[in-house]
Amino acid sequence: MSADKWDLEADVVVIGTGATGFPAALVAREAGASVIMVEAEAHVGGHAITSGGNLPLGGGTSYQKKYGINDSAELFFQDLTDWSVVETNGFPPYRYNDREIIRAFADNSVATFEFLLAHGVQVIDRLPNKVGHEIGVSALRTMQISVEDYAMVHTGGPAAPDDDEIRAGAGLIRPLEAAARKAGVDILLEHRMTAIHRETPKSGRVTGIEVDHRGSTLNIRARKAVIVATGGSTGNVEFRRMFDPRLTEEYCGLAGMPWSDQDASGELAAMDIGAALWGAFNYTGEFGSGITKPGAIGCQYGYVNVRWYPESEVFDKARAIGLPVKDWQDAILVNMLGKRFYDETAGHFNYNSYQSTNPYEPGSYLNAKNQKYNPSNFINAALAGIGDDHNGGGPIWAIFDADACAREKWNPHPPYVDRDLGFFFSAGTIGELAANIKMKYQRVKMPPDNLAATIARYNAFVDAGKDGDFGKPAPRYKIATPPFYAAWATPVIHDTRAGLRINAKCQVIDRNGAVIPGLYCGGESAGGFSMHGLPRAACQGFIAGRNAVLQNDLG
């Protein structure tokens, strides 16, 4: 129901201050609307500010033209809807995209790119490249955002010239934040949206939102529109399990956290007033980076591309930097029972980009027929569990010894590892190590005899030069020199690729297929689009901001 009393009001209210929220707010403000943005955290940026800054917006951008790359909106649309493209495991990355949504994205991609540049975002001036997930096979489209002198949130400081962990998301968010503030957008931090108001619970226009601000409830009126830009649902265990029941609570080291959560708040609030969900296949499709192998072990937040350092303002939540793994020959991976389950050197699912399918003929059955079947099932094996009736794979532990620490140059002490909350253990013997593994998500004791037998068998494979269980290429190093270590190495959930149903104008659609007047959504809170990362978020924010003003001006 609509609120009885409004504490604040604006023409457009944007929920979230990330890669969708800022373009939406800026476009709406520059179209003459007053805009309030609300943010649950004490800082802006969402997951976007922690990102690597890859921006595959194509269709004929100024940089594509500068470097002679032939692309068009039609080619981009064709790429992102091609049913015939499959990965080496047979999964189609584009087949289940919503064509109406992709059409709008392709048609607005160039305008979004140039809009970002016009509002202070800088890209590295070089030939566009193919970095990105599910960005199409026909043209080089990706530009890297330049972080400039902005402080990166994972380090607390600017990037050094030789930094191999640059997270350039600050180069997107900070200029957009500055532009929004200069334009007169009101940004309210620590205002957590708790409900979306509608004239009646399931009919009429959306009229505003309810927020919690440090324990106080406020109602904010939206005279024209509310835009959901809350960033997705990876952090809501029960919500994400609607799509994949394996994604239980132990998958707690989400990419982008602890800077921001993806708590499904936007989806749930919209569903409460009748909104539909959309694009479920893309959530669990075995392609891209929806769920990844960890890049660092011994810490809760081990996403492959982000390390959190003590100078970060959220290090009190991250608690550990982690031990980045250079060579998976230096460890074995075991489940809760102390048993190996897959080749440790294997990666997560493949992703599709420029010339990933080669040769390629648009829409041809030969694209799938010619693909050599070579599945990458590390993630599925890790999520398979221990053979009981529980969903979820449970914790995965990297087991290694003192010699591995020396080879990898690991420091097995805080702040590099998180011993206090049970993400890292050590012992003088293998049996003691197994007995020491006690933490929230380890729901069964690891049998010491199991772990000892696993390591003895693996050491025999090293002697033989062949992994007789899982085909790990020529196992090189025995686990034999104390102390011995167990480091958290559980897969990391990364993307949300299903969400609210929207149309080409980013209007939210209800469960009867009708538009919910005055409600818009984009980015990872919206469904129907398999692409990873910043481009769909920014472009849909651009579309939503424009239509939030225009559609309501048209009545």
XYZ file of C-alpha atoms in Angstrom:
555
model
C 0.000 0.000 0.000
C 1.052 3.603 -0.465
C 2.418 5.413 2.585
C 0.196 7.638 4.724
C 3.008 10.156 5.220
C 6.026 11.035 3.112
C 9.228 12.140 4.795
C 11.077 12.991 1.555
C 10.150 13.132 -2.101
C 11.623 13.420 -5.577
C 10.566 12.738 -9.133
C 12.765 9.636 -9.375
C 14.073 7.441 -6.565
C 16.988 5.140 -7.353
C 17.732 2.203 -5.051
C 21.470 1.503 -5.160
C 24.622 3.446 -6.029
C 26.488 1.102 -8.365
C 26.951 0.662 -12.084
C 23.194 0.748 -12.740
C 22.203 3.340 -10.183
C 24.534 6.180 -11.130
C 23.830 6.182 -14.891
C 20.104 5.972 -14.132
C 20.253 8.880 -11.685
C 22.367 11.063 -13.972
C 20.219 10.506 -17.053
C 17.044 11.245 -15.121
C 18.508 14.344 -13.495
C 19.773 15.732 -16.785
C 16.301 15.186 -18.240
C 14.985 17.613 -15.631
C 13.866 15.246 -12.886
C 14.747 15.619 -9.230
C 16.512 12.461 -8.028
C 17.163 10.781 -4.695
C 19.494 7.783 -4.499
C 19.389 5.500 -1.461
C 22.248 3.218 -0.482
C 22.200 0.564 2.241
C 25.919 0.802 2.948
C 27.944 3.656 4.425
C 29.688 4.091 1.069
C 28.726 4.103 -2.607
C 29.759 1.755 -5.381
C 28.126 -1.622 -4.905
C 29.955 -4.535 -6.503
C 30.947 -2.306 -9.423
C 33.552 -0.379 -7.480
C 35.368 -3.648 -6.713
C 35.379 -4.757 -10.349
C 38.273 -4.998 -12.762
C 36.801 -2.254 -14.923
C 36.283 -4.234 -18.117
C 33.742 -2.499 -20.320
C 32.601 -4.483 -23.382
C 30.113 -1.970 -24.737
C 30.188 -2.413 -28.496
C 28.106 -1.764 -31.556
C 30.449 0.849 -33.051
C 31.899 2.930 -30.215
C 34.321 5.783 -30.827
C 37.263 3.576 -29.835
C 36.166 0.719 -32.058
C 36.032 3.179 -34.948
C 39.377 4.704 -33.996
C 41.070 1.303 -34.172
C 39.247 0.051 -37.249
C 36.971 -2.486 -35.544
C 33.857 -3.158 -37.591
C 30.847 -3.532 -35.318
C 27.221 -2.465 -35.267
C 24.162 -2.697 -33.071
C 22.784 -5.357 -35.404
C 25.948 -7.460 -35.157
C 26.028 -7.092 -31.369
C 22.377 -8.179 -31.163
C 23.050 -11.127 -33.462
C 25.982 -12.258 -31.332
C 24.120 -12.083 -28.033
C 21.096 -14.033 -29.278
C 22.803 -16.740 -31.349
C 21.226 -20.063 -30.402
C 23.936 -22.067 -32.178
C 26.919 -21.062 -30.016
C 27.833 -23.561 -27.300
C 30.712 -23.971 -24.876
C 32.938 -27.036 -24.796
C 30.563 -28.607 -22.255
C 27.577 -28.114 -24.569
C 26.000 -25.237 -22.644
C 24.633 -22.356 -24.761
C 25.577 -18.917 -23.395
C 23.174 -16.878 -25.550
C 20.252 -19.161 -26.416
C 18.077 -18.157 -23.481
C 18.664 -14.414 -23.550
C 15.512 -12.314 -23.857
C 15.637 -10.895 -27.379
C 13.646 -7.778 -26.482
C 16.127 -6.928 -23.720
C 19.147 -7.683 -25.896
C 17.776 -5.531 -28.705
C 17.533 -2.577 -26.356
C 21.021 -3.231 -24.996
C 22.582 -3.453 -28.451
C 20.786 -0.338 -29.653
C 21.887 1.689 -26.605
C 25.381 0.323 -26.103
C 27.209 3.057 -28.033
C 25.164 5.824 -26.421
C 25.924 4.400 -22.975
C 29.643 4.197 -23.700
C 29.828 7.785 -24.910
C 27.667 8.922 -21.970
C 30.173 7.424 -19.532
C 33.071 9.170 -21.258
C 31.185 12.467 -21.228
C 30.730 12.157 -17.467
C 34.362 11.713 -16.569
C 34.989 7.994 -17.009
C 38.280 7.395 -18.797
C 39.366 4.278 -20.635
C 42.868 3.158 -21.522
C 43.533 4.256 -25.083
C 44.408 1.066 -26.904
C 42.947 -1.464 -29.301
C 39.698 -2.942 -27.949
C 40.219 -6.511 -26.715
C 38.250 -9.649 -25.938
C 38.345 -9.603 -22.136
C 34.892 -10.363 -20.815
C 32.279 -13.051 -20.415
C 29.462 -13.699 -22.893
C 30.203 -10.605 -24.976
C 29.821 -12.089 -28.460
C 32.217 -13.703 -30.919
C 32.216 -11.357 -33.899
C 34.130 -8.235 -32.820
C 36.651 -6.891 -30.322
C 34.576 -4.784 -27.926
C 36.206 -4.432 -24.532
C 37.878 -1.315 -23.215
C 39.533 -1.177 -19.802
C 38.484 1.655 -17.513
C 41.406 3.680 -16.194
C 41.445 3.898 -12.413
C 43.411 7.168 -12.611
C 44.367 8.373 -9.108
C 41.231 7.140 -7.377
C 41.729 4.993 -4.293
C 40.900 1.356 -4.918
C 38.563 0.029 -2.264
C 40.419 -3.247 -1.712
C 43.721 -1.506 -0.898
C 42.611 1.896 0.344
C 45.065 3.634 -1.988
C 45.752 4.422 -5.653
C 47.149 1.869 -8.056
C 50.905 1.577 -8.430
C 52.241 1.385 -12.010
C 53.383 -2.228 -11.485
C 50.257 -3.300 -9.578
C 48.996 -6.646 -10.904
C 45.787 -6.419 -8.855
C 44.299 -3.211 -10.255
C 40.558 -3.064 -9.629
C 39.511 -0.193 -11.842
C 35.874 -0.060 -10.754
C 36.697 3.114 -8.832
C 37.459 4.699 -12.211
C 33.825 4.144 -13.134
C 32.048 4.934 -9.882
C 33.985 7.929 -8.568
C 33.574 10.163 -11.648
C 29.897 9.220 -11.915
C 29.410 9.971 -8.228
C 31.062 13.371 -8.673
C 28.928 14.110 -11.719
C 25.760 13.102 -9.885
C 26.524 15.275 -6.890
C 27.406 18.214 -9.135
C 24.110 17.763 -10.999
C 22.159 17.943 -7.758
C 21.363 14.281 -7.136
C 20.727 13.632 -3.433
C 22.638 10.555 -2.231
C 21.452 9.084 1.073
C 23.873 6.601 2.618
C 22.860 4.022 5.224
C 19.300 4.151 3.934
C 18.327 0.522 3.399
C 15.229 0.037 1.265
C 12.758 -2.222 3.060
C 9.649 -1.949 0.852
C 8.324 -0.527 -2.401
C 5.028 1.303 -2.108
C 2.230 0.863 -4.655
C -1.239 2.361 -4.761
C -2.633 -1.034 -3.779
C -0.649 -4.190 -2.995
C -0.981 -5.603 -6.515
C -2.308 -2.768 -8.698
C -1.858 0.876 -9.551
C 1.301 2.937 -9.776
C 4.408 2.629 -7.686
C 4.446 5.637 -5.386
C 7.718 5.410 -3.458
C 9.764 3.342 -1.043
C 10.246 2.654 2.625
C 13.767 2.764 4.047
C 15.458 2.027 7.336
C 18.008 4.627 8.442
C 19.870 3.572 11.578
C 16.737 2.094 13.086
C 14.316 4.799 11.966
C 11.727 4.192 9.249
C 11.307 6.802 6.518
C 9.020 6.925 3.487
C 10.308 8.513 0.292
C 7.812 9.500 -2.376
C 8.645 8.977 -6.063
C 6.447 11.262 -8.141
C 7.462 9.618 -11.406
C 9.376 6.377 -10.846
C 11.375 4.041 -8.631
C 14.418 2.368 -10.203
C 15.665 -0.896 -8.679
C 19.457 -0.988 -8.949
C 20.220 -3.161 -5.929
C 22.740 -5.441 -7.604
C 21.358 -8.973 -7.485
C 20.828 -11.877 -5.136
C 24.057 -13.844 -4.616
C 24.120 -13.001 -0.903
C 20.616 -14.268 -0.131
C 20.957 -17.996 0.490
C 17.311 -18.988 0.238
C 16.684 -16.772 -2.779
C 19.610 -18.128 -4.787
C 18.596 -21.694 -3.900
C 15.366 -21.219 -5.826
C 17.601 -21.472 -8.900
C 20.202 -23.936 -7.628
C 19.519 -25.907 -4.412
C 23.238 -26.678 -4.069
C 24.096 -23.064 -3.195
C 23.774 -23.479 0.552
C 25.126 -21.244 3.305
C 28.772 -22.345 3.162
C 29.176 -20.382 -0.099
C 29.764 -17.272 1.964
C 32.776 -15.622 0.326
C 30.910 -13.769 -2.380
C 32.693 -11.684 -4.991
C 32.257 -7.999 -4.165
C 31.785 -8.645 -0.481
C 32.378 -7.385 2.108
C 32.169 -3.977 0.399
C 28.536 -4.618 -0.452
C 26.031 -7.442 -0.304
C 23.704 -8.709 -2.992
C 20.788 -9.481 -0.709
C 17.920 -9.769 -3.245
C 16.207 -6.866 -1.469
C 15.170 -5.239 -4.733
C 13.813 -8.456 -6.174
C 11.907 -9.368 -3.018
C 10.392 -5.909 -2.586
C 9.268 -5.879 -6.222
C 7.882 -9.406 -5.963
C 5.857 -8.308 -2.940
C 3.945 -5.923 -5.216
C 3.488 -8.438 -8.021
C 6.721 -8.500 -10.065
C 7.766 -11.623 -11.935
C 11.163 -13.310 -12.065
C 12.859 -13.978 -15.396
C 15.712 -15.792 -17.077
C 16.239 -18.664 -14.644
C 18.348 -20.746 -17.045
C 21.085 -18.135 -17.183
C 21.512 -18.293 -13.396
C 22.573 -21.941 -13.471
C 23.893 -22.220 -17.027
C 27.357 -23.771 -16.842
C 29.245 -21.004 -18.585
C 30.962 -17.814 -17.518
C 31.701 -16.734 -13.980
C 28.469 -17.334 -12.110
C 30.441 -19.434 -9.663
C 34.215 -19.659 -9.661
C 37.163 -21.518 -8.241
C 38.822 -19.408 -5.518
C 41.935 -17.501 -6.418
C 43.118 -17.217 -2.821
C 42.812 -19.656 0.060
C 42.722 -19.400 3.834
C 40.247 -16.511 3.878
C 36.492 -16.121 3.558
C 36.655 -13.756 0.595
C 38.839 -15.565 -1.912
C 37.421 -14.412 -5.242
C 40.023 -14.918 -7.924
C 40.516 -11.228 -8.779
C 40.241 -9.394 -5.443
C 42.472 -9.404 -2.358
C 41.434 -7.299 0.636
C 44.272 -5.498 2.421
C 44.533 -4.006 5.932
C 44.365 -0.447 4.553
C 40.888 -1.067 3.116
C 38.040 0.506 5.054
C 36.271 -2.871 5.146
C 39.223 -4.996 6.241
C 37.614 -5.419 9.659
C 34.983 -7.464 7.808
C 37.353 -9.190 5.375
C 39.812 -10.065 8.186
C 42.430 -11.689 5.899
C 44.230 -11.053 2.633
C 44.342 -14.711 1.645
C 47.065 -16.796 0.039
C 46.945 -16.374 -3.769
C 47.563 -19.678 -5.513
C 50.088 -19.554 -8.340
C 50.265 -23.293 -8.986
C 47.648 -25.821 -7.889
C 50.367 -28.465 -7.976
C 51.269 -27.086 -4.548
C 48.123 -28.352 -2.833
C 45.417 -30.951 -2.940
C 41.753 -30.161 -2.444
C 39.563 -32.304 -0.200
C 35.942 -32.283 0.908
C 34.614 -32.403 4.461
C 35.541 -36.085 4.722
C 39.158 -35.455 3.741
C 38.821 -36.983 0.292
C 39.939 -35.589 -3.042
C 37.199 -35.092 -5.616
C 38.762 -33.674 -8.841
C 41.957 -32.576 -10.570
C 43.121 -29.553 -8.572
C 44.603 -27.847 -11.620
C 41.247 -27.758 -13.418
C 39.434 -24.454 -13.787
C 35.857 -23.313 -13.541
C 33.425 -23.026 -16.440
C 34.538 -21.530 -19.746
C 33.235 -18.233 -21.055
C 32.478 -16.917 -24.519
C 34.110 -13.906 -26.158
C 35.713 -12.836 -29.435
C 36.494 -15.855 -31.641
C 35.764 -18.333 -28.853
C 33.790 -20.122 -31.528
C 36.105 -20.422 -34.518
C 35.231 -20.964 -37.306
C 31.955 -19.194 -36.748
C 28.906 -18.814 -38.971
C 25.985 -16.926 -37.413
C 23.075 -19.222 -36.626
C 24.686 -22.288 -38.127
C 24.249 -25.774 -36.689
C 27.914 -26.284 -37.472
C 28.941 -24.011 -34.595
C 27.778 -26.644 -32.128
C 28.635 -29.628 -34.300
C 32.267 -28.522 -34.667
C 32.751 -27.784 -30.981
C 35.037 -30.360 -29.380
C 33.354 -31.689 -26.246
C 35.639 -31.047 -23.283
C 33.640 -30.351 -20.118
C 35.127 -28.553 -17.147
C 33.380 -30.035 -14.135
C 35.495 -28.872 -11.223
C 32.659 -26.718 -9.854
C 30.093 -29.516 -10.152
C 32.397 -31.941 -8.352
C 33.056 -29.407 -5.586
C 29.315 -28.834 -5.117
C 28.477 -32.550 -5.121
C 28.904 -33.037 -1.385
C 29.810 -36.173 0.533
C 27.124 -38.616 -0.588
C 24.573 -37.947 2.152
C 21.142 -36.320 1.909
C 22.372 -32.751 2.438
C 22.421 -30.199 -0.357
C 25.598 -28.212 -0.896
C 29.137 -29.454 -1.239
C 30.289 -28.273 2.157
C 33.662 -26.658 2.774
C 36.516 -27.483 0.424
C 39.969 -27.459 2.017
C 43.343 -26.942 0.389
C 45.849 -29.239 2.098
C 49.575 -28.484 1.844
C 52.821 -28.523 3.789
C 55.718 -26.279 4.752
C 57.518 -26.941 1.471
C 54.497 -25.671 -0.480
C 54.519 -22.503 1.650
C 58.120 -21.931 0.650
C 57.489 -22.542 -3.051
C 54.471 -20.219 -3.145
C 56.075 -17.695 -0.756
C 52.996 -17.905 1.470
C 52.877 -16.406 4.946
C 50.590 -18.714 6.960
C 49.865 -16.119 9.634
C 47.480 -13.171 10.034
C 46.704 -10.888 8.284
C 47.183 -13.299 5.391
C 44.982 -16.052 6.828
C 41.871 -16.089 8.987
C 42.416 -18.443 11.904
C 39.958 -16.792 14.299
C 36.811 -17.681 12.349
C 38.081 -21.076 11.201
C 39.146 -20.461 7.623
C 42.706 -21.689 8.255
C 44.242 -24.454 10.388
C 47.678 -25.925 10.995
C 49.172 -28.868 12.874
C 52.327 -30.912 13.284
C 50.751 -34.112 11.967
C 48.113 -34.968 9.383
C 45.900 -36.580 12.006
C 46.027 -33.498 14.219
C 45.240 -31.281 11.235
C 42.060 -33.195 10.437
C 41.001 -33.106 14.086
C 41.582 -29.348 14.251
C 39.157 -28.499 11.434
C 36.184 -27.160 13.350
C 34.156 -24.213 12.117
C 30.622 -23.079 11.399
C 30.202 -24.794 8.039
C 32.099 -28.032 8.734
C 28.990 -29.975 9.762
C 30.801 -33.321 10.116
C 34.168 -34.120 11.640
C 36.928 -34.867 9.162
C 38.116 -38.434 9.889
C 41.887 -38.257 10.479
C 42.388 -41.682 8.898
C 40.652 -40.480 5.727
C 42.928 -37.474 5.316
C 46.031 -39.539 6.087
C 45.012 -42.136 3.498
C 44.260 -39.447 0.926
C 47.682 -37.865 1.342
C 49.510 -41.217 1.315
C 47.751 -42.155 -1.913
C 48.521 -38.769 -3.466
C 52.177 -39.027 -2.486
C 52.290 -42.386 -4.250
C 50.952 -40.671 -7.376
C 53.838 -38.206 -7.143
C 56.262 -41.132 -7.074
C 54.517 -42.707 -10.061
C 54.210 -39.405 -11.978
C 50.529 -40.111 -12.651
C 47.280 -39.303 -10.835
C 45.344 -42.556 -10.951
C 42.178 -41.022 -9.501
C 41.494 -37.713 -11.254
C 44.119 -37.283 -13.957
C 45.948 -34.328 -12.426
C 48.835 -33.739 -14.841
C 52.029 -35.321 -13.473
C 51.623 -34.614 -9.723
C 54.873 -32.986 -8.687
C 55.077 -32.441 -4.946
C 54.518 -34.697 -1.960
C 52.797 -33.427 1.153
C 55.320 -34.582 3.727
C 57.044 -31.730 5.559
C 55.424 -30.370 8.735
C 53.745 -28.194 9.683
C 50.717 -29.135 7.654
C 47.947 -26.725 6.696
C 44.247 -26.707 5.789
C 43.031 -23.541 4.049
C 39.459 -22.666 3.051
C 39.163 -23.158 -0.714
C 35.400 -23.280 -1.240
C 33.985 -22.044 -4.587
C 32.969 -18.389 -4.798
C 29.604 -17.182 -6.113
C 30.170 -14.266 -8.444
C 27.330 -13.273 -10.783
C 23.580 -12.932 -10.519
C 22.168 -13.794 -13.940
C 18.443 -13.967 -13.208
C 16.141 -11.440 -11.618
C 13.101 -9.304 -12.195
C 11.338 -9.479 -15.510
C 11.781 -6.262 -17.486
C 10.961 -5.095 -20.994
C 13.059 -3.119 -23.484
C 12.361 0.093 -21.559
C 13.532 -1.553 -18.312
C 9.991 -1.384 -16.952
C 9.294 -4.157 -14.455
C 6.683 -6.711 -15.541
C 4.241 -8.450 -13.229
C 3.259 -12.108 -13.095
C 0.426 -11.492 -15.560
C 2.775 -10.015 -18.156
C 1.696 -6.411 -17.549
C 3.880 -3.388 -16.816
C 3.991 -2.224 -13.197
C 3.603 1.532 -13.721
C 6.434 3.589 -12.301
C 8.819 0.696 -11.531
C 12.083 0.121 -13.426
C 15.038 -2.184 -12.986
C 18.438 -2.932 -14.511
C 21.746 -4.697 -13.969
C 22.090 -7.825 -11.871
C 18.662 -7.381 -10.281
C 17.100 -7.889 -13.722
C 16.803 -11.180 -15.593
C 16.973 -12.246 -19.213
C 20.645 -11.504 -19.934
C 23.686 -13.784 -19.582
C 26.428 -11.173 -19.923
C 28.746 -10.665 -16.969
C 29.638 -7.389 -15.398
C 29.516 -3.676 -15.974
C 28.135 -3.242 -19.520
C 24.628 -4.572 -18.991
C 24.417 -2.745 -15.661
C 25.494 0.618 -17.059
C 23.442 0.333 -20.227
C 20.265 -0.695 -18.449
C 20.758 2.112 -15.957
C 21.023 4.483 -18.911
C 17.821 3.067 -20.438
C 15.911 3.032 -17.148
C 16.849 6.598 -16.222
C 15.707 7.931 -19.572
C 12.408 6.058 -19.597
C 11.642 6.754 -15.943
C 11.256 10.397 -16.946
C 10.026 10.043 -20.521
C 7.404 7.361 -19.998
C 5.881 9.199 -17.097
C 5.917 12.498 -18.981
C 3.970 10.698 -21.676
C 1.534 9.477 -19.059
